[in-house]
Short mmCIF file of C-alpha atoms in Angstrom, two decimals:
data_model
loop_
_atom_site.label_atom_id
_atom_site.label_comp_id
_atom_site.label_asym_id
_atom_site.label_seq_id
_atom_site.Cartn_x
_atom_site.Cartn_y
_atom_site.Cartn_z
CA MET E 263 -1.14 13.36 -15.45
CA GLN E 264 -1.82 11.02 -17.72
CA GLN E 265 -4.60 8.49 -17.29
CA LEU E 266 -4.58 5.21 -19.26
CA ASP E 267 -5.75 1.38 -19.63
CA ILE E 268 -2.71 -0.92 -20.07
CA ARG E 269 -3.45 -4.62 -20.14
CA SER E 270 -1.95 -7.48 -17.26
CA PHE E 271 -0.50 -10.19 -16.99
CA ASP E 272 -3.31 -12.00 -17.76
CA SER E 273 -4.79 -9.17 -20.43
CA THR E 274 -7.39 -7.73 -17.98
CA PRO E 275 -7.39 -3.80 -17.99
CA ILE E 276 -5.89 -2.26 -15.19
CA HIS E 277 -6.49 1.73 -14.99
CA CYS E 278 -3.45 3.30 -14.51
CA TYR E 279 -1.74 6.62 -13.31
CA LEU E 280 1.57 8.06 -14.89
CA TRP E 281 3.05 10.96 -13.50
CA ASP E 282 6.36 11.54 -16.23
CA ASP E 283 6.46 15.08 -17.14
CA VAL E 284 9.97 15.05 -14.51
CA GLU E 285 13.48 17.27 -16.64
CA ASN E 286 15.96 14.31 -16.17
CA PRO E 287 14.59 12.14 -13.95
CA LYS E 288 16.21 10.65 -11.10
CA GLY E 289 14.00 7.40 -10.46
CA VAL E 290 10.72 5.85 -11.03
CA VAL E 291 8.38 5.62 -7.93
CA GLN E 292 5.60 2.82 -7.97
CA ILE E 293 2.42 3.62 -5.59
CA SER E 294 0.78 1.03 -4.23
CA HIS E 295 -2.77 2.08 -2.80
CA GLY E 296 -4.82 1.57 -0.26
CA MET E 297 -8.09 -0.59 0.92
CA CYS E 298 -11.43 0.51 -0.31
CA GLU E 299 -9.55 3.70 -2.08
CA TYR E 300 -8.24 4.27 -5.69
CA ALA E 301 -5.09 5.34 -7.20
CA GLY E 302 -6.09 8.75 -8.15
CA ARG E 303 -6.23 9.81 -4.56
CA TYR E 304 -1.94 9.83 -4.79
CA HIS E 305 -2.20 12.48 -6.76
CA GLU E 306 -0.30 15.34 -4.37
CA THR E 307 2.07 12.82 -3.64
CA ALA E 308 2.72 12.26 -6.81
CA GLN E 309 3.45 15.99 -7.14
CA MET E 310 5.78 16.09 -4.43
CA PHE E 311 7.94 13.15 -5.61
CA ASN E 312 8.03 14.77 -9.42
CA GLU E 313 8.72 17.81 -7.84
CA HIS E 314 11.58 15.98 -6.23
CA GLY E 315 12.90 14.38 -9.69
CA TYR E 316 11.21 11.34 -9.88
CA ILE E 317 8.69 10.19 -12.92
CA VAL E 318 5.05 8.63 -10.69
CA PHE E 319 2.68 5.68 -11.62
CA ALA E 320 0.32 4.04 -10.07
CA ASP E 321 -2.33 1.50 -10.85
CA ASP E 322 -5.93 1.10 -9.36
CA HIS E 323 -5.96 -2.25 -8.24
CA ARG E 324 -8.58 -5.46 -9.10
CA ALA E 325 -11.51 -4.24 -7.68
CA HIS E 326 -11.25 -0.37 -7.09
CA GLY E 327 -11.71 2.60 -8.19
CA ASN E 328 -11.67 2.92 -12.21
CA THR E 329 -10.46 -0.09 -12.84
CA GLU E 330 -13.82 -1.99 -12.45
CA THR E 331 -17.26 -0.67 -12.73
CA ASP E 332 -19.62 0.92 -10.36
CA GLU E 333 -21.35 -2.71 -9.95
CA ASN E 334 -18.37 -4.89 -9.12
CA ARG E 335 -16.21 -2.81 -7.73
CA GLY E 336 -15.21 -4.09 -4.11
CA ARG E 337 -15.28 -8.23 -5.40
CA HIS E 338 -13.05 -9.88 -8.48
CA PRO E 339 -12.81 -13.21 -9.05
CA GLY E 340 -10.38 -15.71 -7.48
CA ASP E 341 -6.89 -14.86 -5.23
CA ILE E 342 -7.37 -11.51 -5.55
CA GLU E 343 -4.12 -10.70 -3.96
CA LYS E 344 -1.66 -13.34 -5.49
CA LYS E 345 -3.35 -11.44 -8.83
CA THR E 346 -3.02 -7.94 -7.66
CA VAL E 347 0.99 -8.62 -6.15
CA LYS E 348 1.19 -10.28 -10.29
CA ASP E 349 -0.18 -6.71 -11.23
CA LEU E 350 2.82 -5.04 -10.05
CA VAL E 351 5.42 -7.10 -11.01
CA PHE E 352 4.21 -6.58 -14.55
CA PHE E 353 4.47 -2.98 -13.83
CA TYR E 354 7.46 -2.98 -12.23
CA ASN E 355 8.87 -4.37 -15.57
CA TRP E 356 6.79 -1.97 -18.29
CA LEU E 357 8.08 0.65 -16.26
CA LYS E 358 11.66 -0.49 -16.33
CA ASP E 359 11.54 -1.11 -20.24
CA ARG E 360 10.53 1.92 -20.41
CA TYR E 361 12.42 5.03 -18.98
CA HIS E 362 15.58 2.20 -17.42
CA LEU E 363 16.00 4.34 -14.37
CA PRO E 364 16.09 2.75 -10.47
CA GLN E 365 13.00 2.18 -9.27
CA VAL E 366 11.04 2.28 -5.75
CA LEU E 367 7.95 1.41 -4.44
CA MET E 368 6.11 2.70 -2.04
CA GLY E 369 2.36 1.25 -0.05
CA HIS E 370 0.11 1.81 1.73
CA SER E 371 -2.11 0.05 3.91
CA TYR E 372 -3.27 -3.03 2.22
CA GLY E 373 -1.39 -1.37 -0.39
CA SER E 374 1.82 -2.09 2.19
CA PHE E 375 0.73 -6.15 2.48
CA LEU E 376 1.19 -6.29 -1.75
CA ALA E 377 4.42 -4.98 -1.32
CA GLN E 378 5.38 -6.80 1.35
CA ASP E 379 4.54 -9.97 -1.33
CA PHE E 380 5.98 -8.39 -4.00
CA LEU E 381 9.44 -7.70 -2.32
CA GLN E 382 9.86 -11.87 -2.09
CA GLN E 383 9.07 -12.06 -5.98
CA GLY E 384 12.74 -10.98 -7.20
CA THR E 385 12.83 -7.91 -9.23
CA ASP E 386 15.95 -5.09 -8.58
CA VAL E 387 13.56 -2.78 -6.58
CA LYS E 388 16.30 -0.29 -4.25
CA ALA E 389 13.79 0.21 -2.00
CA VAL E 390 10.12 -0.32 -0.51
CA ALA E 391 8.28 1.88 1.39
CA LEU E 392 5.72 -0.10 3.72
CA CYS E 393 3.47 2.80 4.80
CA GLY E 394 0.43 2.86 8.14
CA THR E 395 1.78 -0.97 7.46
CA ALA E 396 1.93 -3.34 10.15
CA ASP E 397 3.25 -7.76 10.50
CA MET E 398 -0.59 -9.34 10.31
CA ASP E 399 1.24 -12.85 11.61
CA GLY E 400 -1.61 -14.36 13.09
CA ALA E 401 -4.23 -12.85 11.56
CA GLN E 402 -4.54 -16.46 9.42
CA ALA E 403 -6.92 -17.26 12.75
CA ALA E 404 -9.65 -14.89 10.83
CA LEU E 405 -9.86 -17.65 7.61
CA ALA E 406 -12.27 -19.99 10.43
CA LEU E 407 -14.39 -17.73 10.93
CA LEU E 408 -14.52 -17.21 7.08
CA TRP E 409 -14.94 -20.45 5.54
CA PRO E 410 -18.49 -21.38 5.45
CA LEU E 411 -18.68 -17.69 4.35
CA GLU E 412 -16.32 -18.30 1.23
CA LEU E 413 -17.90 -21.19 0.50
CA PHE E 414 -21.48 -20.24 0.02
CA ALA E 415 -21.88 -16.55 -0.66
CA LYS E 416 -17.87 -15.32 -1.56
CA ASP E 417 -18.97 -12.77 -3.48
CA TRP E 418 -21.12 -10.59 -1.09
CA CYS E 419 -19.88 -7.13 0.06
CA PRO E 420 -21.89 -6.85 3.45
CA LYS E 421 -21.91 -2.96 4.66
CA PHE E 422 -21.90 -3.60 7.88
CA VAL E 423 -18.57 -4.43 7.78
CA ASN E 424 -17.59 -0.71 7.80
CA PRO E 425 -19.57 0.98 9.71
CA VAL E 426 -18.41 -1.83 12.28
CA SER E 427 -14.57 -1.31 11.48
CA ASP E 428 -15.02 2.56 12.36
CA MET E 429 -16.25 2.22 15.36
CA ILE E 430 -13.69 -0.09 16.52
CA PHE E 431 -10.72 1.61 14.97
CA ASP E 432 -12.35 5.42 16.16
CA ALA E 433 -12.99 4.19 19.88
CA ARG E 434 -9.17 5.18 20.53
CA TYR E 435 -10.01 8.75 19.92
CA LYS E 436 -11.84 10.27 22.18
CA GLY E 437 -14.42 13.68 22.51
CA GLU E 438 -14.57 13.81 18.51
CA LYS E 439 -17.41 12.87 16.01
CA GLY E 440 -18.23 11.77 12.57
CA PRO E 441 -16.82 8.09 11.33
CA SER E 442 -13.69 7.87 9.74
CA GLN E 443 -11.42 9.75 12.76
CA TRP E 444 -8.75 6.93 12.07
CA VAL E 445 -7.93 7.83 8.96
CA THR E 446 -6.65 11.15 9.37
CA SER E 447 -6.70 13.96 12.28
CA ASP E 448 -7.16 16.50 10.05
CA VAL E 449 -11.05 17.42 9.59
CA ALA E 450 -10.87 18.34 6.43
CA ARG E 451 -8.78 16.09 4.25
CA ARG E 452 -11.25 13.26 6.55
CA GLN E 453 -14.66 14.94 5.28
CA VAL E 454 -12.76 14.41 1.49
CA PHE E 455 -11.97 10.64 2.06
CA ILE E 456 -16.02 10.45 2.84
CA ASP E 457 -17.54 12.79 0.43
CA ASP E 458 -15.30 10.58 -2.21
CA PRO E 459 -17.83 7.38 -4.10
CA MET E 460 -14.44 5.55 -4.76
CA ALA E 461 -13.44 5.38 -1.24
CA GLY E 462 -14.88 3.87 2.01
CA ILE E 463 -16.04 1.12 -0.74
CA ASP E 464 -17.38 -2.07 0.58
CA ILE E 465 -15.21 -5.36 -0.17
CA SER E 466 -16.23 -9.17 -0.93
CA VAL E 467 -15.69 -12.02 1.50
CA ASN E 468 -13.43 -13.29 -1.00
CA PHE E 469 -11.41 -10.58 -1.25
CA ASP E 470 -10.88 -11.10 3.06
CA TRP E 471 -10.19 -14.62 2.71
CA ASN E 472 -7.58 -14.03 -0.17
CA MET E 473 -6.00 -11.37 1.99
CA ILE E 474 -5.56 -13.07 5.15
CA LYS E 475 -4.62 -15.89 3.52
CA ALA E 476 -1.64 -14.13 2.41
CA PHE E 477 -0.63 -13.55 5.94
CA GLY E 478 -0.24 -16.94 6.18
CA ARG E 479 1.87 -17.26 3.23
CA ILE E 480 4.10 -13.71 3.32
CA TYR E 481 5.96 -14.59 7.12
CA LYS E 482 7.07 -17.46 6.42
CA LYS E 483 10.56 -17.71 7.04
CA GLU E 484 11.34 -19.50 3.46
CA ASN E 485 9.72 -17.06 1.95
CA ILE E 486 10.96 -13.71 4.04
CA ALA E 487 14.82 -15.53 2.85
CA LYS E 488 13.10 -14.55 -0.68
CA ILE E 489 13.89 -11.12 -0.15
CA SER E 490 17.38 -9.94 -1.94
CA PRO E 491 19.52 -8.34 1.10
CA ASP E 492 20.44 -5.10 -1.15
CA VAL E 493 16.57 -3.38 -0.63
CA ARG E 494 16.63 -0.90 1.25
CA ILE E 495 12.94 -1.48 3.44
CA GLY E 496 11.39 1.78 5.06
CA ILE E 497 8.16 1.30 7.34
CA PHE E 498 6.26 4.79 7.54
CA SER E 499 3.73 4.76 11.16
CA GLY E 500 1.62 7.03 12.99
CA ASP E 501 1.32 6.08 16.85
CA MET E 502 -2.27 6.22 16.52
CA ASP E 503 -2.53 4.51 13.52
CA PRO E 504 -4.91 1.24 14.76
CA ILE E 505 -3.92 -0.73 11.76
CA GLY E 506 -0.25 -0.39 12.88
CA GLY E 507 -0.97 -1.24 17.12
CA THR E 508 -0.45 0.78 20.07
CA LYS E 509 1.88 2.66 19.53
CA SER E 510 2.88 1.37 16.14
CA SER E 511 3.82 -2.19 18.11
CA LYS E 512 3.07 -4.60 14.93
CA ALA E 513 5.28 -1.79 12.94
CA LYS E 514 8.08 -2.46 15.27
CA LYS E 515 6.99 -6.31 15.04
CA LEU E 516 7.33 -6.01 11.04
CA LEU E 517 10.74 -4.10 11.38
CA ARG E 518 12.08 -6.47 14.00
CA ARG E 519 10.79 -9.41 11.63
CA TYR E 520 13.11 -7.67 8.68
CA GLN E 521 15.91 -7.10 10.49
CA LYS E 522 16.63 -10.41 12.16
CA ALA E 523 16.30 -12.55 9.02
CA GLY E 524 19.16 -9.87 7.90
CA LEU E 525 17.54 -7.18 5.90
CA ASN E 526 18.08 -3.44 5.72
CA ALA E 527 14.78 -2.41 7.05
CA GLU E 528 14.29 1.16 9.28
CA ILE E 529 11.39 2.50 10.84
CA HIS E 530 10.08 6.27 11.21
CA ILE E 531 7.33 7.17 13.40
CA TYR E 532 5.10 10.59 14.00
CA LYS E 533 3.76 11.43 16.77
CA ASP E 534 -0.15 11.65 16.86
CA ALA E 535 -0.56 10.14 13.38
CA ARG E 536 -2.76 8.26 11.59
CA HIS E 537 -3.29 5.60 9.23
CA GLU E 538 -3.08 8.25 5.95
CA LEU E 539 -0.10 9.79 6.72
CA HIS E 540 0.27 11.31 3.02
CA ASN E 541 -3.56 13.27 5.03
CA GLU E 542 -2.05 13.91 7.93
CA LYS E 543 -1.05 17.02 9.36
CA CYS E 544 2.38 15.58 9.50
CA ARG E 545 2.52 15.39 5.70
CA ASP E 546 4.88 17.85 5.10
CA GLU E 547 7.87 16.00 7.15
CA TYR E 548 6.61 12.62 5.69
CA PHE E 549 6.87 13.31 2.50
CA ARG E 550 11.17 14.92 3.60
CA ASP E 551 11.20 11.56 4.97
CA LEU E 552 10.21 9.50 2.38
CA VAL E 553 12.13 11.83 -0.44
CA GLY E 554 15.26 10.66 1.29
CA PHE E 555 15.12 7.47 1.96
CA PHE E 556 14.57 6.68 -1.77
CA ASP E 557 16.98 9.28 -2.58
CA SER E 558 19.45 7.51 -0.60
CA ALA E 559 18.99 4.03 -1.64
CA VAL E 560 18.81 5.55 -5.25
CA LYS E 561 22.21 7.34 -4.95
CA ALA E 562 23.23 4.09 -3.39
CA ALA E 563 22.32 2.06 -6.47
CA GLU E 564 24.43 5.08 -9.05
CA PRO E 565 27.25 2.86 -10.38
CA ALA E 566 30.53 4.18 -8.69
CA LYS E 567 33.05 6.51 -10.87
CA ALA E 568 36.20 5.89 -11.62
#
């Protein structure tokens, strides 16, 4: 794995990870990580893709990981959602110029919402995997509550949000102890998440404001219509993931939205699995499904043989 800092579209240095020690690669997987974490947590996932013939690239999104200093982690000026999607497109084109191979995108949680927006940006991506995802249309109603804070305290990173979210998300898991139960049912891996100082960070009011604002944009019919009918969309959800809704109801809603628009979308649901499928007990099955999903899209993109 290489770590490098690359200046993005607006010259902001973004900390990146590249796993490209692959003999005869067949494609490139770009990973978009979740909120309050960083791309370095996907090393095992990247190695798995390497073993199946894929070069892998990921970046620590703005406000996250090594892209920000310890003091600024969790906050970034301006519309962070739009900027981060522009970063994804910038790096997509950087990878395209570098490798000249079919490209796919995997987005987890917050990264999956960025990926939903990325789908509307006119790239020639072959497939997008939306993991730990949901249809968040309607969430923009919360903007009315956030507006005073965005106006007067947008850089504030309230420390009560994560504990309260944990309490709400963990309520469905009876008889378990400790925080962040919703992240994974694998207790050892959950503890690694808890102990990681760059995971579970506090985020700013402005961060939430701009992400929620994006939900009011990306589900509009005219923006869904921007998604290419040629791209394959895979939705991957644990049926005990609170982000995906009860029995993956919000993930299924997203599937219906895409299928109604005539898009090539499918869903994979994992029984008893929680939010981070790549850290769940069913991760081997999940990895097989991800590779199979990307393989079929990359194979379909190969030029027909004479």
